[in-house]
Amino acid sequence: MKSSALSRIDLIVRALTYSQANAGIFRGEQMRILLCGGAGYIGCHTYATLSERGHQVAIADNFSNSSPEVLTRLRQLSGAPVPFHRLDLRDKPALEALFAQESFDAVIHFAALKAVGESCERPLDYFENNIGGTINLLQAMRGAGVRRLVFSSSATVYGDPEQVPVNEQARLQVTNPYGRTKLVVEELIGDLCRSDRDFRAANLRYFNPVGAHASGLIGEDPNGIPNNLMPYICQVAVGRREKLSVFGGDYPTVDGTGVRDYIHVVDLARAHADALDYLVRADRSLTVNLGTGRGISVLELANAFSSASGREIPYQIVERRPGDVAEVYADPGLAQQLLGWRAEYDVDAMCRDAWRWQSMNPQGYQGG
Ligand code: NAD
Ligand code: UDP
């Protein structure tokens, strides 16, 4: 009797605290959002979208795979200084100090190492950075009572899917240490949601993000030789690389080359804002695919890029890349149903915007 009365009081207190915490947000006011890894490719585009929507956004990053120049560009875009904290997620005291010093309504967690090949060579570094860093972040959030998280997951959690398009019910399997970090973090977040009834999380499984902001001020700027197709094509077009190596011409696909679901990074950025709105509005957690639902082959992308840029993309078909799968594209229906989100940009827009970024910044951010 005593304990059920207590639990009723507890419930009422929780409800009151919750509604106070959300009062402003439900009226459509700004959220204070921390972007961990926000200086990176997807993070900086998301910063631009969230700022446009009137949110107060801050970035935390250690620049392990990004450049301080991004902050200058974001300032140019948004017309205001960019709140920034130079911080490594592996540094737990620094994270806790940040959460003690600032108030946030939500966190978007982009910060991770993401090169598949490197993850096979240095798996422990990937576990430490991607899993260890996330645990520190979740603990710091818990300590500060921040209970909304959007996590950058990946279609890599589906491994080699049994059928396409891939929906969220597909079997999960990982084929490399990078993929394992994504799956483990999704599971950690799931356990946290089960243990804390007020914690809400969105796992966003990105397919293949490409393209750039229409301003040409921000875009993808990989270190060294690009691992991914679109930045490689961009560097061929701008003369930094001689020709594209097409990894495999004998897949059972439309033209023998690998098929993926390329999604414009600005569409992807918008999905983060929509996912945050969902966490507040629906007060539920979710896991969704973010893709267009359309498969594009390597040669189709190279041809589309050639038309968009007016540059020839010389290529040579070489051996398959170990670990690659033939065809992966999303069923993005759940994201549409839950978030009201769907990709708007087609492959021509992706190529046009990627080319604008690359031609305005032939050496990436380095050129200043
Ligand atoms: P990115 O490398 O451009 O951005 C990641 C950012 O995180 C970088 O600025 C990096 O400096 C920062 N970072 C990494 N470790 C950190 C740490 N310990 N502390 C602080 N900052 C740290 O990558 P991206 O393409 O913008 O990807 C963002 C997220 O989306 C990543 O988690 C990635 O795994 C995931 N993802 C990316 C793709 C893709 O193709 N780009 C596809 C699926 C999922
Ligand atoms: N690819 C290629 N040449 C490259 C890079 C990639 O032919 O220099 C192919 C790759 O085999 C795959 C597709 O392009 O079929 C997309 O590769 P990416 O690494 O961009 O994405 P992921 O394979 O991780 O989905």
Short mmCIF file of C-alpha atoms and ligand atoms in Angstrom, two decimals:
data_model
loop_
_atom_site.label_atom_id
_atom_site.label_comp_id
_atom_site.label_asym_id
_atom_site.label_seq_id
_atom_site.Cartn_x
_atom_site.Cartn_y
_atom_site.Cartn_z
CA MET A 1 0.00 0.00 0.00
CA LYS A 2 2.74 2.38 1.09
CA SER A 3 4.91 1.55 -1.89
CA SER A 4 2.08 1.96 -4.44
CA ALA A 5 1.23 5.38 -2.91
CA LEU A 6 4.87 6.31 -3.18
CA SER A 7 5.09 5.18 -6.74
CA ARG A 8 2.00 7.27 -7.57
CA ILE A 9 3.65 10.33 -6.04
CA ASP A 10 6.82 9.46 -7.90
CA LEU A 11 4.85 9.28 -11.15
CA ILE A 12 3.19 12.65 -10.55
CA VAL A 13 6.54 14.27 -9.71
CA ARG A 14 8.08 12.74 -12.82
CA ALA A 15 5.18 13.95 -14.97
CA LEU A 16 5.44 17.50 -13.59
CA THR A 17 9.21 17.60 -14.00
CA TYR A 18 8.89 16.24 -17.51
CA SER A 19 6.23 18.72 -18.59
CA GLN A 20 8.26 21.63 -17.14
CA ALA A 21 11.36 20.46 -18.95
CA ASN A 22 9.43 20.25 -22.20
CA ALA A 23 7.14 23.25 -21.76
CA GLY A 24 9.13 25.55 -24.01
CA ILE A 25 9.84 22.87 -26.57
CA PHE A 26 6.17 21.91 -26.98
CA ARG A 27 5.41 25.51 -27.81
CA GLY A 28 7.81 25.21 -30.70
CA GLU A 29 10.58 27.19 -29.03
CA GLN A 30 14.25 26.63 -29.56
CA MET A 31 16.11 23.61 -28.28
CA ARG A 32 19.69 23.83 -27.03
CA ILE A 33 21.45 21.10 -28.93
CA LEU A 34 24.99 19.76 -28.63
CA LEU A 35 26.49 18.24 -31.80
CA CYS A 36 29.31 15.85 -30.86
CA GLY A 37 31.46 15.48 -33.95
CA GLY A 38 29.61 18.49 -35.38
CA ALA A 39 32.66 19.78 -37.29
CA GLY A 40 32.55 16.72 -39.56
CA TYR A 41 30.83 16.29 -42.91
CA ILE A 42 27.30 15.40 -41.78
CA GLY A 43 27.52 17.33 -38.51
CA CYS A 44 28.26 20.70 -40.12
CA HIS A 45 25.35 20.36 -42.55
CA THR A 46 23.11 19.48 -39.62
CA TYR A 47 24.38 22.56 -37.79
CA ALA A 48 23.29 24.69 -40.75
CA THR A 49 19.80 23.13 -40.84
CA LEU A 50 19.22 23.36 -37.09
CA SER A 51 20.39 26.99 -36.98
CA GLU A 52 18.03 27.82 -39.84
CA ARG A 53 15.20 26.32 -37.79
CA GLY A 54 16.09 28.65 -34.92
CA HIS A 55 17.66 26.17 -32.52
CA GLN A 56 20.66 27.10 -30.35
CA VAL A 57 23.38 24.75 -31.48
CA ALA A 58 26.87 24.09 -30.10
CA ILE A 59 29.60 21.87 -31.53
CA ALA A 60 32.06 19.63 -29.66
CA ASP A 61 34.83 18.06 -31.73
CA ASN A 62 38.48 17.03 -31.43
CA PHE A 63 39.19 17.74 -35.15
CA SER A 64 40.58 14.21 -35.56
CA ASN A 65 38.88 14.11 -38.97
CA SER A 66 37.86 17.70 -39.59
CA SER A 67 39.23 21.20 -39.83
CA PRO A 68 38.74 24.35 -37.72
CA GLU A 69 38.04 26.10 -41.03
CA VAL A 70 34.55 24.51 -40.87
CA LEU A 71 33.70 26.86 -38.01
CA THR A 72 34.63 29.90 -40.11
CA ARG A 73 32.44 28.62 -42.95
CA LEU A 74 29.51 27.95 -40.62
CA ARG A 75 29.85 31.45 -39.25
CA GLN A 76 29.69 32.82 -42.79
CA LEU A 77 26.59 30.72 -43.47
CA SER A 78 24.69 31.44 -40.30
CA GLY A 79 25.90 35.03 -39.83
CA ALA A 80 26.66 34.36 -36.16
CA PRO A 81 29.54 32.97 -34.10
CA VAL A 82 29.52 29.19 -33.73
CA PRO A 83 29.61 27.98 -30.11
CA PHE A 84 32.45 25.47 -30.08
CA HIS A 85 34.15 23.21 -27.54
CA ARG A 86 37.37 21.47 -28.50
CA LEU A 87 36.92 18.17 -26.78
CA ASP A 88 37.66 14.47 -27.14
CA LEU A 89 34.86 12.12 -26.12
CA ARG A 90 37.46 9.81 -24.64
CA ASP A 91 38.20 12.54 -22.09
CA LYS A 92 35.43 11.91 -19.58
CA PRO A 93 36.27 14.71 -17.11
CA ALA A 94 36.25 17.25 -19.97
CA LEU A 95 32.84 15.98 -21.11
CA GLU A 96 31.43 16.17 -17.61
CA ALA A 97 32.79 19.69 -17.22
CA LEU A 98 31.04 20.72 -20.45
CA PHE A 99 27.70 19.32 -19.30
CA ALA A 100 28.15 21.01 -15.90
CA GLN A 101 28.89 24.33 -17.55
CA GLU A 102 26.20 24.34 -20.28
CA SER A 103 22.55 23.23 -20.44
CA PHE A 104 21.39 21.09 -23.34
CA ASP A 105 17.96 19.74 -24.26
CA ALA A 106 19.39 17.15 -26.65
CA VAL A 107 22.57 15.70 -28.11
CA ILE A 108 23.27 14.56 -31.66
CA HIS A 109 26.17 12.14 -31.67
CA PHE A 110 28.15 12.07 -34.92
CA ALA A 111 31.60 11.60 -33.38
CA ALA A 112 33.21 8.40 -34.61
CA LEU A 113 36.04 7.00 -36.66
CA LYS A 114 34.49 5.68 -39.87
CA ALA A 115 37.02 4.06 -42.21
CA VAL A 116 36.15 0.38 -42.65
CA GLY A 117 39.63 -0.72 -43.79
CA GLU A 118 41.36 1.14 -40.97
CA SER A 119 38.95 -0.43 -38.47
CA CYS A 120 40.15 -3.89 -39.58
CA GLU A 121 43.76 -2.83 -38.95
CA ARG A 122 43.15 -1.01 -35.65
CA PRO A 123 39.97 -2.47 -34.14
CA LEU A 124 40.86 -1.49 -30.57
CA ASP A 125 41.17 2.18 -31.53
CA TYR A 126 37.71 1.98 -33.07
CA PHE A 127 36.24 0.29 -29.99
CA GLU A 128 37.86 2.86 -27.72
CA ASN A 129 36.81 5.88 -29.75
CA ASN A 130 33.38 4.85 -30.98
CA ILE A 131 32.14 2.67 -28.12
CA GLY A 132 34.20 4.06 -25.22
CA GLY A 133 33.52 7.64 -26.34
CA THR A 134 29.79 6.94 -26.52
CA ILE A 135 29.72 5.44 -23.02
CA ASN A 136 31.41 8.57 -21.67
CA LEU A 137 28.90 10.71 -23.50
CA LEU A 138 25.91 8.73 -22.21
CA GLN A 139 27.24 8.94 -18.66
CA ALA A 140 27.81 12.68 -18.92
CA MET A 141 24.28 13.10 -20.31
CA ARG A 142 22.86 11.01 -17.49
CA GLY A 143 24.77 13.04 -14.88
CA ALA A 144 23.32 16.25 -16.30
CA GLY A 145 19.80 14.88 -16.84
CA VAL A 146 19.94 15.24 -20.63
CA ARG A 147 17.63 12.56 -22.00
CA ARG A 148 17.36 13.02 -25.75
CA LEU A 149 19.87 11.55 -28.15
CA VAL A 150 20.12 11.21 -31.90
CA PHE A 151 22.77 8.69 -32.94
CA SER A 152 24.52 8.39 -36.32
CA SER A 153 24.13 4.73 -37.15
CA SER A 154 24.67 3.18 -40.55
CA ALA A 155 23.30 0.77 -43.12
CA THR A 156 26.47 -1.20 -42.39
CA VAL A 157 24.51 -2.85 -39.53
CA TYR A 158 22.71 -4.89 -42.22
CA GLY A 159 25.96 -6.36 -43.57
CA ASP A 160 25.12 -8.25 -46.76
CA PRO A 161 21.31 -8.04 -46.76
CA GLU A 162 19.26 -11.04 -47.85
CA GLN A 163 16.96 -8.84 -49.90
CA VAL A 164 16.56 -5.28 -51.10
CA PRO A 165 15.11 -2.81 -50.39
CA VAL A 166 16.25 -3.22 -46.79
CA ASN A 167 13.78 -2.37 -44.06
CA GLU A 168 14.44 -2.00 -40.35
CA GLN A 169 13.32 -5.57 -39.62
CA ALA A 170 16.13 -7.05 -41.73
CA ARG A 171 18.64 -9.28 -40.00
CA LEU A 172 21.49 -7.35 -38.37
CA GLN A 173 25.00 -8.63 -39.00
CA VAL A 174 28.36 -6.95 -39.06
CA THR A 175 31.24 -7.65 -41.36
CA ASN A 176 33.95 -5.41 -39.88
CA PRO A 177 34.95 -3.70 -36.60
CA TYR A 178 33.53 -0.32 -37.69
CA GLY A 179 30.13 -1.93 -38.26
CA ARG A 180 30.41 -3.68 -34.92
CA THR A 181 30.83 -0.34 -33.14
CA LYS A 182 27.58 0.90 -34.71
CA LEU A 183 25.65 -2.21 -33.74
CA VAL A 184 27.05 -2.26 -30.20
CA VAL A 185 26.21 1.41 -29.68
CA GLU A 186 22.64 0.87 -30.94
CA GLU A 187 22.35 -1.97 -28.41
CA LEU A 188 23.81 0.12 -25.57
CA ILE A 189 21.32 2.85 -26.34
CA GLY A 190 18.49 0.27 -26.38
CA ASP A 191 19.50 -0.97 -22.92
CA LEU A 192 19.66 2.59 -21.64
CA CYS A 193 16.16 3.34 -22.95
CA ARG A 194 14.87 0.21 -21.20
CA SER A 195 16.55 1.15 -17.92
CA ASP A 196 15.51 4.83 -17.92
CA ARG A 197 11.87 5.35 -18.83
CA ASP A 198 12.51 9.00 -19.69
CA PHE A 199 15.42 8.50 -22.07
CA ARG A 200 14.51 8.93 -25.75
CA ALA A 201 16.80 8.05 -28.61
CA ALA A 202 16.75 8.03 -32.41
CA ASN A 203 19.06 5.61 -34.19
CA LEU A 204 19.41 6.92 -37.74
CA ARG A 205 20.76 4.33 -40.14
CA TYR A 206 22.30 6.36 -42.95
CA PHE A 207 22.78 4.82 -46.36
CA ASN A 208 25.38 6.66 -48.52
CA PRO A 209 25.54 10.40 -47.77
CA VAL A 210 26.88 12.54 -50.63
CA GLY A 211 26.55 16.09 -51.97
CA ALA A 212 27.08 19.38 -50.21
CA HIS A 213 25.37 22.54 -49.04
CA ALA A 214 24.07 24.68 -51.92
CA SER A 215 26.33 27.57 -50.86
CA GLY A 216 29.47 25.56 -51.73
CA LEU A 217 30.91 26.67 -48.37
CA ILE A 218 30.79 23.27 -46.66
CA GLY A 219 31.19 19.76 -48.03
CA GLU A 220 33.04 16.47 -47.73
CA ASP A 221 36.80 16.80 -47.33
CA PRO A 222 38.39 13.43 -46.60
CA ASN A 223 41.99 13.12 -45.44
CA GLY A 224 44.33 11.44 -47.93
CA ILE A 225 43.01 9.14 -50.65
CA PRO A 226 39.21 9.00 -50.44
CA ASN A 227 37.77 5.58 -49.50
CA ASN A 228 34.30 6.47 -50.72
CA LEU A 229 33.08 6.73 -54.26
CA MET A 230 31.68 10.27 -54.50
CA PRO A 231 34.68 12.13 -53.02
CA TYR A 232 36.94 10.04 -55.27
CA ILE A 233 34.94 11.01 -58.35
CA CYS A 234 35.05 14.68 -57.24
CA GLN A 235 38.84 14.55 -56.98
CA VAL A 236 39.13 12.98 -60.42
CA ALA A 237 36.90 15.71 -61.86
CA VAL A 238 38.97 18.47 -60.28
CA GLY A 239 42.25 16.91 -61.47
CA ARG A 240 43.61 15.71 -58.11
CA ARG A 241 43.38 12.03 -59.20
CA GLU A 242 43.97 10.53 -62.60
CA LYS A 243 41.10 8.07 -62.90
CA LEU A 244 38.47 6.22 -60.95
CA SER A 245 39.07 2.56 -60.13
CA VAL A 246 35.70 0.82 -60.32
CA PHE A 247 35.82 -2.04 -57.83
CA GLY A 248 34.27 -4.94 -59.72
CA GLY A 249 32.38 -5.11 -62.99
CA ASP A 250 30.86 -8.56 -62.57
CA TYR A 251 28.27 -8.10 -59.83
CA PRO A 252 24.74 -9.33 -60.55
CA THR A 253 23.51 -5.73 -60.93
CA VAL A 254 22.19 -3.51 -63.71
CA ASP A 255 25.65 -2.96 -65.26
CA GLY A 256 27.89 -5.24 -63.19
CA THR A 257 29.03 -2.50 -60.79
CA GLY A 258 28.03 -2.11 -57.14
CA VAL A 259 24.69 -0.49 -56.34
CA ARG A 260 24.11 1.81 -53.36
CA ASP A 261 21.51 4.24 -52.08
CA TYR A 262 23.09 7.70 -52.28
CA ILE A 263 21.37 10.37 -50.23
CA HIS A 264 21.93 14.12 -50.34
CA VAL A 265 23.55 15.32 -47.12
CA VAL A 266 21.09 18.22 -46.86
CA ASP A 267 18.17 15.75 -46.88
CA LEU A 268 20.02 13.79 -44.22
CA ALA A 269 20.57 16.91 -42.11
CA ARG A 270 16.85 17.67 -42.24
CA ALA A 271 16.09 14.17 -40.96
CA HIS A 272 18.08 14.94 -37.77
CA ALA A 273 15.95 17.99 -37.08
CA ASP A 274 12.79 15.96 -37.76
CA ALA A 275 13.99 13.13 -35.51
CA LEU A 276 14.56 15.57 -32.64
CA ASP A 277 11.07 16.97 -33.14
CA TYR A 278 9.74 13.41 -33.03
CA LEU A 279 11.50 12.61 -29.76
CA VAL A 280 9.76 15.59 -28.19
CA ARG A 281 6.38 15.39 -29.95
CA ALA A 282 5.80 11.63 -29.95
CA ASP A 283 7.86 11.10 -26.78
CA ARG A 284 9.10 7.79 -28.17
CA SER A 285 12.38 6.35 -29.35
CA LEU A 286 12.89 5.14 -32.90
CA THR A 287 15.26 3.43 -35.33
CA VAL A 288 14.91 4.33 -39.00
CA ASN A 289 16.66 3.97 -42.32
CA LEU A 290 17.60 7.16 -44.13
CA GLY A 291 17.96 6.66 -47.86
CA THR A 292 16.12 7.54 -51.04
CA GLY A 293 14.91 4.01 -51.75
CA ARG A 294 16.69 4.11 -55.12
CA GLY A 295 19.74 2.07 -56.04
CA ILE A 296 22.42 3.71 -58.21
CA SER A 297 25.37 1.83 -59.72
CA VAL A 298 28.97 3.08 -59.70
CA LEU A 299 28.84 3.79 -63.43
CA GLU A 300 25.47 5.53 -63.17
CA LEU A 301 26.89 7.84 -60.50
CA ALA A 302 30.05 8.51 -62.53
CA ASN A 303 27.92 9.35 -65.60
CA ALA A 304 25.57 11.61 -63.63
CA PHE A 305 28.60 13.40 -62.20
CA SER A 306 30.09 13.83 -65.62
CA SER A 307 26.89 15.48 -66.88
CA ALA A 308 26.59 17.71 -63.81
CA SER A 309 30.20 18.87 -63.94
CA GLY A 310 30.86 18.85 -67.67
CA ARG A 311 34.06 16.92 -66.87
CA GLU A 312 34.97 13.51 -68.14
CA ILE A 313 35.48 10.88 -65.42
CA PRO A 314 38.00 8.39 -66.80
CA TYR A 315 37.66 5.01 -65.15
CA GLN A 316 39.05 1.51 -65.16
CA ILE A 317 37.30 -1.59 -63.93
CA VAL A 318 39.50 -3.43 -61.43
CA GLU A 319 39.11 -6.28 -58.93
CA ARG A 320 36.25 -6.28 -56.47
CA ARG A 321 37.06 -4.61 -53.14
CA PRO A 322 37.18 -7.25 -50.39
CA GLY A 323 34.11 -7.16 -48.15
CA ASP A 324 31.94 -5.23 -50.65
CA VAL A 325 28.40 -6.36 -51.36
CA ALA A 326 26.61 -6.15 -54.69
CA GLU A 327 23.50 -4.15 -53.96
CA VAL A 328 22.15 -2.25 -50.95
CA TYR A 329 19.34 0.27 -50.93
CA ALA A 330 16.83 1.35 -48.35
CA ASP A 331 13.17 0.97 -47.76
CA PRO A 332 12.74 4.46 -46.29
CA GLY A 333 9.00 3.98 -45.60
CA LEU A 334 9.26 3.98 -41.81
CA ALA A 335 11.04 7.36 -41.73
CA GLN A 336 8.27 8.77 -43.88
CA GLN A 337 5.57 7.26 -41.67
CA LEU A 338 7.07 8.34 -38.33
CA LEU A 339 8.88 11.55 -39.18
CA GLY A 340 7.02 12.68 -42.28
CA TRP A 341 10.48 12.76 -43.86
CA ARG A 342 11.50 11.73 -47.34
CA ALA A 343 14.50 12.51 -49.49
CA GLU A 344 13.86 15.38 -51.91
CA TYR A 345 17.08 15.64 -53.89
CA ASP A 346 17.82 13.28 -56.77
CA VAL A 347 21.17 12.03 -58.00
CA ASP A 348 21.63 14.97 -60.39
CA ALA A 349 21.24 17.43 -57.51
CA MET A 350 23.68 15.38 -55.43
CA CYS A 351 26.28 15.55 -58.21
CA ARG A 352 25.66 19.24 -58.96
CA ASP A 353 26.13 20.22 -55.31
CA ALA A 354 29.13 17.94 -54.77
CA TRP A 355 30.74 19.48 -57.83
CA ARG A 356 29.99 23.06 -56.72
CA TRP A 357 31.71 22.34 -53.40
CA GLN A 358 34.69 20.62 -55.04
CA SER A 359 35.21 23.22 -57.76
CA MET A 360 34.95 26.11 -55.26
CA ASN A 361 37.34 24.27 -52.88
CA PRO A 362 39.67 22.14 -55.02
CA GLN A 363 41.91 21.38 -52.02
CA GLY A 364 39.01 21.13 -49.58
CA TYR A 365 39.16 23.30 -46.46
CA GLN A 366 42.96 23.44 -46.73
CA GLY A 367 42.77 26.00 -49.46
CA GLY A 368 41.26 28.30 -46.79
P1 NAD B 1 33.34 12.82 -40.19
O1 NAD B 1 34.59 12.07 -39.89
O2 NAD B 1 33.37 13.88 -41.22
O3 NAD B 1 32.78 13.48 -38.83
C1 NAD B 1 32.98 12.90 -37.56
C2 NAD B 1 33.49 14.00 -36.64
O4 NAD B 1 33.70 13.44 -35.34
C3 NAD B 1 34.84 14.57 -37.09
O5 NAD B 1 34.76 15.98 -37.09
C4 NAD B 1 35.83 14.08 -36.04
O6 NAD B 1 36.87 15.01 -35.82
C5 NAD B 1 34.92 13.92 -34.82
N1 NAD B 1 35.38 12.94 -33.84
C6 NAD B 1 35.72 11.64 -34.04
N2 NAD B 1 36.07 11.07 -32.88
C7 NAD B 1 35.94 12.01 -31.92
C8 NAD B 1 36.15 12.04 -30.53
N3 NAD B 1 36.61 10.97 -29.85
N4 NAD B 1 35.91 13.18 -29.84
C9 NAD B 1 35.46 14.28 -30.50
N5 NAD B 1 35.24 14.32 -31.81
C10 NAD B 1 35.48 13.20 -32.52
O7 NAD B 1 32.21 11.75 -40.51
P2 NAD B 1 30.76 11.96 -41.13
O8 NAD B 1 30.77 11.45 -42.51
O9 NAD B 1 30.28 13.34 -40.85
O10 NAD B 1 29.96 10.91 -40.27
C11 NAD B 1 29.28 11.29 -39.08
C12 NAD B 1 28.76 10.03 -38.42
O11 NAD B 1 27.91 9.33 -39.32
C13 NAD B 1 29.82 9.04 -37.99
O12 NAD B 1 29.42 8.48 -36.76
C14 NAD B 1 29.78 7.98 -39.08
O13 NAD B 1 30.19 6.73 -38.60
C15 NAD B 1 28.31 7.99 -39.43
N6 NAD B 1 28.04 7.54 -40.80
C16 NAD B 1 28.67 8.16 -41.84
C17 NAD B 1 28.44 7.71 -43.14
C18 NAD B 1 29.15 8.35 -44.31
O14 NAD B 1 29.23 7.73 -45.37
N7 NAD B 1 29.66 9.56 -44.19
C19 NAD B 1 27.55 6.65 -43.38
C20 NAD B 1 26.92 6.06 -42.30
C21 NAD B 1 27.17 6.52 -41.00
N1 UDP B 2 33.69 2.17 -55.27
C1 UDP B 2 34.47 2.12 -56.41
N2 UDP B 2 35.62 2.85 -56.44
C2 UDP B 2 36.02 3.63 -55.41
C3 UDP B 2 35.22 3.68 -54.25
C4 UDP B 2 34.05 2.93 -54.21
O1 UDP B 2 34.13 1.44 -57.36
O2 UDP B 2 37.09 4.26 -55.50
C5 UDP B 2 32.41 1.43 -55.24
C6 UDP B 2 32.30 0.41 -54.13
O3 UDP B 2 32.83 -0.83 -54.55
C7 UDP B 2 30.79 0.38 -53.90
C8 UDP B 2 30.34 1.80 -54.21
O4 UDP B 2 31.39 2.37 -55.01
O5 UDP B 2 30.17 -0.48 -54.85
C9 UDP B 2 30.16 2.66 -52.97
O6 UDP B 2 31.35 2.57 -52.19
P1 UDP B 2 31.54 3.49 -50.91
O7 UDP B 2 32.84 3.11 -50.27
O8 UDP B 2 31.34 4.92 -51.26
O9 UDP B 2 30.30 3.09 -49.97
P2 UDP B 2 29.97 1.69 -49.24
O10 UDP B 2 30.60 0.59 -50.01
O11 UDP B 2 30.54 1.83 -47.88
O12 UDP B 2 28.50 1.61 -49.24
#
